[in-house]
Amino acid sequence: MYCPEPFAETRPEILRALIQRYPLATLVSMGANGLEANPIPLYLAPGEGPQPVLQGHVARANPLWREAPPDDEVLVIFQGPQHYISPSWYATKAETGKVVPTWNYAVVHAYGPLQVRDDPDWVRQQMVALTAQQESGFTLPWQVDDAPQDFTERLIRQVVGIEIPVSRWMGKWKVSQNQPLCNRDSVVAHLEQQKQPDSGAMAEYVLTSLKDDKKDHSE
């Protein structure tokens, strides 16, 4: 991934936070017919060790778990918020007119070997963990044990677990860091007025970056 230094994000806690907030990944692997891309929710196992681990499951009928070379890396892409940025939002538009449209986004790319976990107990544990993460904000969170056991056991036998020990990962946060502080302030203000799905989330990302830079300038 092309990533100029101002947009590079390497802090593990920030990368972890995006993955946990946006767990639906695109898993890119080499299959029998060339490159394959599968959307798969992946759970980032807890722990602050040097090697993060992603866990998930796929349908047993999905050739991914059979075809991915065991010794080759797969690429896992986590897409955070993204939003079109209009040049009319920049404070400097009225001063120079030298502004153009762009797109803001935050992504994490993770690489590692795909390991198969064809074990019903492992799959159940992974399902329980991912479900608990996604249900944690609900008033009455659903649990795997809420469904009849024979029903869930039958479904578990229809999937295969996968695990990806992350050998390297990187983030790209393109959130207006290349703009002067006045433009970043105005971008946040305009994003907060939009009605698009990612408007609020992108405003939050730009504001966080803006606060970090203002803090650096004051020290």
PDB file of C-alpha atoms in Angstrom:
ATOM      1  CA  MET A   1       0.000   0.000   0.000  1.00  0.00           C
ATOM      2  CA  TYR A   2       1.342   3.395  -0.968  1.00  0.00           C
ATOM      3  CA  CYS A   3       1.522   5.377   2.264  1.00  0.00           C
ATOM      4  CA  PRO A   4       3.291   8.758   2.553  1.00  0.00           C
ATOM      5  CA  GLU A   5       4.808   9.304   5.987  1.00  0.00           C
ATOM      6  CA  PRO A   6       2.240  11.908   7.181  1.00  0.00           C
ATOM      7  CA  PHE A   7      -0.538   9.337   6.722  1.00  0.00           C
ATOM      8  CA  ALA A   8       1.262   6.339   8.271  1.00  0.00           C
ATOM      9  CA  GLU A   9      -0.218   4.937  11.478  1.00  0.00           C
ATOM     10  CA  THR A  10       1.876   2.381  13.353  1.00  0.00           C
ATOM     11  CA  ARG A  11       0.656   2.608  16.958  1.00  0.00           C
ATOM     12  CA  PRO A  12      -0.666  -0.877  17.880  1.00  0.00           C
ATOM     13  CA  GLU A  13      -3.425   0.484  20.123  1.00  0.00           C
ATOM     14  CA  ILE A  14      -4.798   2.626  17.269  1.00  0.00           C
ATOM     15  CA  LEU A  15      -4.657  -0.242  14.760  1.00  0.00           C
ATOM     16  CA  ARG A  16      -6.380  -2.533  17.263  1.00  0.00           C
ATOM     17  CA  ALA A  17      -9.127   0.003  17.893  1.00  0.00           C
ATOM     18  CA  LEU A  18     -10.014   0.261  14.192  1.00  0.00           C
ATOM     19  CA  ILE A  19     -10.094  -3.523  13.752  1.00  0.00           C
ATOM     20  CA  GLN A  20     -12.367  -3.931  16.762  1.00  0.00           C
ATOM     21  CA  ARG A  21     -14.673  -1.155  15.568  1.00  0.00           C
ATOM     22  CA  TYR A  22     -14.770  -2.351  11.932  1.00  0.00           C
ATOM     23  CA  PRO A  23     -14.193  -6.147  12.088  1.00  0.00           C
ATOM     24  CA  LEU A  24     -15.599  -7.004   8.650  1.00  0.00           C
ATOM     25  CA  ALA A  25     -12.394  -7.602   6.707  1.00  0.00           C
ATOM     26  CA  THR A  26     -11.570  -8.325   3.084  1.00  0.00           C
ATOM     27  CA  LEU A  27      -9.276 -11.355   3.083  1.00  0.00           C
ATOM     28  CA  VAL A  28      -7.190 -11.535  -0.083  1.00  0.00           C
ATOM     29  CA  SER A  29      -5.545 -14.863  -0.905  1.00  0.00           C
ATOM     30  CA  MET A  30      -4.258 -16.856  -3.846  1.00  0.00           C
ATOM     31  CA  GLY A  31      -6.721 -19.558  -4.912  1.00  0.00           C
ATOM     32  CA  ALA A  32      -7.004 -22.047  -7.721  1.00  0.00           C
ATOM     33  CA  ASN A  33      -8.288 -19.336 -10.061  1.00  0.00           C
ATOM     34  CA  GLY A  34      -5.892 -16.604  -8.994  1.00  0.00           C
ATOM     35  CA  LEU A  35      -6.483 -13.874  -6.453  1.00  0.00           C
ATOM     36  CA  GLU A  36      -9.597 -14.279  -4.312  1.00  0.00           C
ATOM     37  CA  ALA A  37     -11.180 -11.683  -2.012  1.00  0.00           C
ATOM     38  CA  ASN A  38     -13.572 -12.808   0.726  1.00  0.00           C
ATOM     39  CA  PRO A  39     -15.458 -10.537   3.160  1.00  0.00           C
ATOM     40  CA  ILE A  40     -15.083 -12.168   6.579  1.00  0.00           C
ATOM     41  CA  PRO A  41     -15.675 -10.793  10.101  1.00  0.00           C
ATOM     42  CA  LEU A  42     -12.449 -11.333  12.040  1.00  0.00           C
ATOM     43  CA  TYR A  43     -11.883 -11.167  15.775  1.00  0.00           C
ATOM     44  CA  LEU A  44      -8.649  -9.678  17.066  1.00  0.00           C
ATOM     45  CA  ALA A  45      -7.674 -11.916  19.963  1.00  0.00           C
ATOM     46  CA  PRO A  46      -6.929  -9.953  23.151  1.00  0.00           C
ATOM     47  CA  GLY A  47      -3.387  -9.454  24.347  1.00  0.00           C
ATOM     48  CA  GLU A  48      -0.656  -6.927  23.775  1.00  0.00           C
ATOM     49  CA  GLY A  49       2.001  -9.380  22.640  1.00  0.00           C
ATOM     50  CA  PRO A  50       4.337  -8.770  19.703  1.00  0.00           C
ATOM     51  CA  GLN A  51       2.204 -10.861  17.330  1.00  0.00           C
ATOM     52  CA  PRO A  52      -1.513 -10.003  17.016  1.00  0.00           C
ATOM     53  CA  VAL A  53      -3.783 -12.896  16.041  1.00  0.00           C
ATOM     54  CA  LEU A  54      -6.923 -12.668  13.896  1.00  0.00           C
ATOM     55  CA  GLN A  55      -9.567 -15.371  14.231  1.00  0.00           C
ATOM     56  CA  GLY A  56     -12.665 -16.197  12.214  1.00  0.00           C
ATOM     57  CA  HIS A  57     -14.549 -18.893  10.375  1.00  0.00           C
ATOM     58  CA  VAL A  58     -15.732 -19.600   6.845  1.00  0.00           C
ATOM     59  CA  ALA A  59     -18.320 -21.902   5.321  1.00  0.00           C
ATOM     60  CA  ARG A  60     -16.970 -25.395   4.854  1.00  0.00           C
ATOM     61  CA  ALA A  61     -18.009 -25.097   1.194  1.00  0.00           C
ATOM     62  CA  ASN A  62     -15.739 -22.051   0.773  1.00  0.00           C
ATOM     63  CA  PRO A  63     -12.541 -23.226  -0.984  1.00  0.00           C
ATOM     64  CA  LEU A  64     -10.505 -20.551   0.818  1.00  0.00           C
ATOM     65  CA  TRP A  65      -9.469 -22.791   3.702  1.00  0.00           C
ATOM     66  CA  ARG A  66      -8.372 -25.584   1.365  1.00  0.00           C
ATOM     67  CA  GLU A  67      -6.658 -23.521  -1.337  1.00  0.00           C
ATOM     68  CA  ALA A  68      -4.714 -20.847   0.570  1.00  0.00           C
ATOM     69  CA  PRO A  69      -1.043 -21.941   0.563  1.00  0.00           C
ATOM     70  CA  PRO A  70      -0.116 -22.658   4.204  1.00  0.00           C
ATOM     71  CA  ASP A  71       3.296 -21.022   3.979  1.00  0.00           C
ATOM     72  CA  ASP A  72       2.262 -17.922   2.017  1.00  0.00           C
ATOM     73  CA  GLU A  73       0.911 -14.715   3.472  1.00  0.00           C
ATOM     74  CA  VAL A  74      -2.640 -13.564   2.988  1.00  0.00           C
ATOM     75  CA  LEU A  75      -3.611  -9.895   3.043  1.00  0.00           C
ATOM     76  CA  VAL A  76      -6.389  -8.754   5.362  1.00  0.00           C
ATOM     77  CA  ILE A  77      -7.900  -5.309   4.794  1.00  0.00           C
ATOM     78  CA  PHE A  78      -9.945  -3.540   7.457  1.00  0.00           C
ATOM     79  CA  GLN A  79     -11.795  -0.486   6.115  1.00  0.00           C
ATOM     80  CA  GLY A  80     -12.557   2.222   8.633  1.00  0.00           C
ATOM     81  CA  PRO A  81     -14.617   5.360   7.970  1.00  0.00           C
ATOM     82  CA  GLN A  82     -14.324   7.056   4.568  1.00  0.00           C
ATOM     83  CA  HIS A  83     -15.758  10.304   3.270  1.00  0.00           C
ATOM     84  CA  TYR A  84     -15.614  12.674   0.309  1.00  0.00           C
ATOM     85  CA  ILE A  85     -14.098  16.042   1.234  1.00  0.00           C
ATOM     86  CA  SER A  86     -15.379  19.029  -0.761  1.00  0.00           C
ATOM     87  CA  PRO A  87     -12.959  21.874  -1.514  1.00  0.00           C
ATOM     88  CA  SER A  88     -15.737  24.273  -0.524  1.00  0.00           C
ATOM     89  CA  TRP A  89     -15.214  23.141   3.075  1.00  0.00           C
ATOM     90  CA  TYR A  90     -11.698  24.577   3.301  1.00  0.00           C
ATOM     91  CA  ALA A  91     -11.258  27.916   5.028  1.00  0.00           C
ATOM     92  CA  THR A  92      -8.497  28.817   2.555  1.00  0.00           C
ATOM     93  CA  LYS A  93     -10.876  28.556  -0.427  1.00  0.00           C
ATOM     94  CA  ALA A  94     -11.914  32.181   0.050  1.00  0.00           C
ATOM     95  CA  GLU A  95      -8.283  33.290   0.348  1.00  0.00           C
ATOM     96  CA  THR A  96      -6.564  31.588  -2.592  1.00  0.00           C
ATOM     97  CA  GLY A  97      -9.037  29.344  -4.387  1.00  0.00           C
ATOM     98  CA  LYS A  98      -6.229  26.786  -4.619  1.00  0.00           C
ATOM     99  CA  VAL A  99      -8.202  23.817  -3.327  1.00  0.00           C
ATOM    100  CA  VAL A 100      -9.379  20.551  -4.876  1.00  0.00           C
ATOM    101  CA  PRO A 101     -11.634  17.639  -3.849  1.00  0.00           C
ATOM    102  CA  THR A 102     -10.179  14.650  -2.036  1.00  0.00           C
ATOM    103  CA  TRP A 103     -11.221  11.569  -0.114  1.00  0.00           C
ATOM    104  CA  ASN A 104     -10.474  10.848   3.530  1.00  0.00           C
ATOM    105  CA  TYR A 105     -10.220   7.301   4.868  1.00  0.00           C
ATOM    106  CA  ALA A 106      -8.601   5.060   7.463  1.00  0.00           C
ATOM    107  CA  VAL A 107      -7.524   1.480   6.738  1.00  0.00           C
ATOM    108  CA  VAL A 108      -5.448  -1.273   8.299  1.00  0.00           C
ATOM    109  CA  HIS A 109      -3.590  -3.862   6.223  1.00  0.00           C
ATOM    110  CA  ALA A 110      -2.467  -7.011   8.039  1.00  0.00           C
ATOM    111  CA  TYR A 111      -0.375  -9.876   6.657  1.00  0.00           C
ATOM    112  CA  GLY A 112       0.211 -13.406   7.882  1.00  0.00           C
ATOM    113  CA  PRO A 113      -0.201 -17.116   7.085  1.00  0.00           C
ATOM    114  CA  LEU A 114      -3.714 -18.549   7.097  1.00  0.00           C
ATOM    115  CA  GLN A 115      -3.955 -21.456   9.514  1.00  0.00           C
ATOM    116  CA  VAL A 116      -6.939 -23.824   9.529  1.00  0.00           C
ATOM    117  CA  ARG A 117      -8.688 -24.687  12.801  1.00  0.00           C
ATOM    118  CA  ASP A 118     -11.069 -27.515  11.890  1.00  0.00           C
ATOM    119  CA  ASP A 119     -12.129 -27.988  15.493  1.00  0.00           C
ATOM    120  CA  PRO A 120     -15.766 -27.485  16.623  1.00  0.00           C
ATOM    121  CA  ASP A 121     -14.715 -26.434  20.142  1.00  0.00           C
ATOM    122  CA  TRP A 122     -12.313 -23.828  18.738  1.00  0.00           C
ATOM    123  CA  VAL A 123     -14.984 -22.535  16.347  1.00  0.00           C
ATOM    124  CA  ARG A 124     -17.558 -22.228  19.158  1.00  0.00           C
ATOM    125  CA  GLN A 125     -15.090 -20.308  21.307  1.00  0.00           C
ATOM    126  CA  GLN A 126     -14.327 -17.965  18.415  1.00  0.00           C
ATOM    127  CA  MET A 127     -18.038 -17.401  17.736  1.00  0.00           C
ATOM    128  CA  VAL A 128     -18.672 -16.668  21.414  1.00  0.00           C
ATOM    129  CA  ALA A 129     -15.828 -14.120  21.530  1.00  0.00           C
ATOM    130  CA  LEU A 130     -16.832 -12.285  18.346  1.00  0.00           C
ATOM    131  CA  THR A 131     -20.511 -12.255  19.316  1.00  0.00           C
ATOM    132  CA  ALA A 132     -19.714 -10.881  22.780  1.00  0.00           C
ATOM    133  CA  GLN A 133     -17.649  -8.090  21.194  1.00  0.00           C
ATOM    134  CA  GLN A 134     -20.410  -7.088  18.784  1.00  0.00           C
ATOM    135  CA  GLU A 135     -23.249  -7.400  21.318  1.00  0.00           C
ATOM    136  CA  SER A 136     -21.460  -5.541  24.128  1.00  0.00           C
ATOM    137  CA  GLY A 137     -23.231  -2.235  23.447  1.00  0.00           C
ATOM    138  CA  PHE A 138     -26.756  -3.661  23.465  1.00  0.00           C
ATOM    139  CA  THR A 139     -29.111  -3.435  26.427  1.00  0.00           C
ATOM    140  CA  LEU A 140     -29.928  -7.152  26.191  1.00  0.00           C
ATOM    141  CA  PRO A 141     -26.911  -8.735  24.455  1.00  0.00           C
ATOM    142  CA  TRP A 142     -27.552 -11.983  22.630  1.00  0.00           C
ATOM    143  CA  GLN A 143     -25.292 -14.924  23.433  1.00  0.00           C
ATOM    144  CA  VAL A 144     -24.530 -18.068  21.477  1.00  0.00           C
ATOM    145  CA  ASP A 145     -25.976 -20.131  24.325  1.00  0.00           C
ATOM    146  CA  ASP A 146     -29.344 -18.395  23.823  1.00  0.00           C
ATOM    147  CA  ALA A 147     -29.941 -20.623  20.779  1.00  0.00           C
ATOM    148  CA  PRO A 148     -30.707 -24.354  21.160  1.00  0.00           C
ATOM    149  CA  GLN A 149     -27.462 -26.277  21.499  1.00  0.00           C
ATOM    150  CA  ASP A 150     -28.315 -28.875  18.861  1.00  0.00           C
ATOM    151  CA  PHE A 151     -29.054 -26.037  16.426  1.00  0.00           C
ATOM    152  CA  THR A 152     -25.738 -24.239  17.021  1.00  0.00           C
ATOM    153  CA  GLU A 153     -23.762 -27.488  16.983  1.00  0.00           C
ATOM    154  CA  ARG A 154     -25.217 -28.347  13.582  1.00  0.00           C
ATOM    155  CA  LEU A 155     -24.254 -24.923  12.221  1.00  0.00           C
ATOM    156  CA  ILE A 156     -20.763 -25.123  13.715  1.00  0.00           C
ATOM    157  CA  ARG A 157     -20.128 -28.352  11.806  1.00  0.00           C
ATOM    158  CA  GLN A 158     -20.873 -26.440   8.590  1.00  0.00           C
ATOM    159  CA  VAL A 159     -17.989 -23.995   9.068  1.00  0.00           C
ATOM    160  CA  VAL A 160     -14.223 -24.177   9.491  1.00  0.00           C
ATOM    161  CA  GLY A 161     -12.139 -21.970  11.762  1.00  0.00           C
ATOM    162  CA  ILE A 162      -9.279 -19.874  10.469  1.00  0.00           C
ATOM    163  CA  GLU A 163      -6.519 -18.078  12.340  1.00  0.00           C
ATOM    164  CA  ILE A 164      -3.985 -15.569  11.037  1.00  0.00           C
ATOM    165  CA  PRO A 165      -0.934 -14.770  13.199  1.00  0.00           C
ATOM    166  CA  VAL A 166      -0.097 -11.267  11.998  1.00  0.00           C
ATOM    167  CA  SER A 167       3.507 -11.043  10.837  1.00  0.00           C
ATOM    168  CA  ARG A 168       3.207  -7.340   9.949  1.00  0.00           C
ATOM    169  CA  TRP A 169       0.520  -4.693   9.833  1.00  0.00           C
ATOM    170  CA  MET A 170       0.244  -1.059   8.897  1.00  0.00           C
ATOM    171  CA  GLY A 171      -2.357   1.643   8.946  1.00  0.00           C
ATOM    172  CA  LYS A 172      -3.048   4.542   6.633  1.00  0.00           C
ATOM    173  CA  TRP A 173      -4.967   7.433   8.147  1.00  0.00           C
ATOM    174  CA  LYS A 174      -5.660   9.988   5.409  1.00  0.00           C
ATOM    175  CA  VAL A 175      -7.604  12.422   7.558  1.00  0.00           C
ATOM    176  CA  SER A 176      -6.601  15.892   6.275  1.00  0.00           C
ATOM    177  CA  GLN A 177      -3.158  15.922   7.963  1.00  0.00           C
ATOM    178  CA  ASN A 178      -1.735  17.630   4.853  1.00  0.00           C
ATOM    179  CA  GLN A 179      -4.031  20.623   5.311  1.00  0.00           C
ATOM    180  CA  PRO A 180      -3.361  23.703   7.469  1.00  0.00           C
ATOM    181  CA  LEU A 181      -5.008  23.675  10.871  1.00  0.00           C
ATOM    182  CA  CYS A 182      -7.689  26.163   9.820  1.00  0.00           C
ATOM    183  CA  ASN A 183      -8.814  23.861   6.991  1.00  0.00           C
ATOM    184  CA  ARG A 184      -8.908  20.874   9.309  1.00  0.00           C
ATOM    185  CA  ASP A 185     -11.084  22.801  11.739  1.00  0.00           C
ATOM    186  CA  SER A 186     -13.481  23.690   8.937  1.00  0.00           C
ATOM    187  CA  VAL A 187     -13.522  20.103   7.613  1.00  0.00           C
ATOM    188  CA  VAL A 188     -14.598  18.855  11.050  1.00  0.00           C
ATOM    189  CA  ALA A 189     -17.347  21.489  11.224  1.00  0.00           C
ATOM    190  CA  HIS A 190     -18.730  20.547   7.801  1.00  0.00           C
ATOM    191  CA  LEU A 191     -18.513  16.800   8.441  1.00  0.00           C
ATOM    192  CA  GLU A 192     -20.536  17.256  11.606  1.00  0.00           C
ATOM    193  CA  GLN A 193     -23.305  18.837   9.505  1.00  0.00           C
ATOM    194  CA  GLN A 194     -23.499  15.998   6.956  1.00  0.00           C
ATOM    195  CA  LYS A 195     -26.060  13.209   6.964  1.00  0.00           C
ATOM    196  CA  GLN A 196     -23.856  10.485   5.449  1.00  0.00           C
ATOM    197  CA  PRO A 197     -23.230   7.207   7.343  1.00  0.00           C
ATOM    198  CA  ASP A 198     -19.528   7.866   8.000  1.00  0.00           C
ATOM    199  CA  SER A 199     -19.716  11.640   8.517  1.00  0.00           C
ATOM    200  CA  GLY A 200     -19.616  11.566  12.299  1.00  0.00           C
ATOM    201  CA  ALA A 201     -16.935   8.875  12.438  1.00  0.00           C
ATOM    202  CA  MET A 202     -14.689  10.738   9.986  1.00  0.00           C
ATOM    203  CA  ALA A 203     -15.175  13.990  11.896  1.00  0.00           C
ATOM    204  CA  GLU A 204     -13.992  12.120  14.980  1.00  0.00           C
ATOM    205  CA  TYR A 205     -10.879  10.840  13.188  1.00  0.00           C
ATOM    206  CA  VAL A 206      -9.970  14.275  11.787  1.00  0.00           C
ATOM    207  CA  LEU A 207     -10.575  15.886  15.176  1.00  0.00           C
ATOM    208  CA  THR A 208      -8.353  13.360  16.944  1.00  0.00           C
ATOM    209  CA  SER A 209      -5.537  13.986  14.474  1.00  0.00           C
ATOM    210  CA  LEU A 210      -6.091  17.734  14.786  1.00  0.00           C
ATOM    211  CA  LYS A 211      -5.875  17.622  18.577  1.00  0.00           C
ATOM    212  CA  ASP A 212      -2.662  15.574  18.390  1.00  0.00           C
ATOM    213  CA  ASP A 213      -1.058  18.135  16.080  1.00  0.00           C
ATOM    214  CA  LYS A 214      -2.198  21.107  18.136  1.00  0.00           C
ATOM    215  CA  LYS A 215      -0.758  19.416  21.205  1.00  0.00           C
ATOM    216  CA  ASP A 216       2.568  18.868  19.399  1.00  0.00           C
ATOM    217  CA  HIS A 217       2.673  22.534  18.343  1.00  0.00           C
ATOM    218  CA  SER A 218       2.071  23.704  21.918  1.00  0.00           C
ATOM    219  CA  GLU A 219       4.879  21.622  23.428  1.00  0.00           C
TER     220      GLU A 219
END
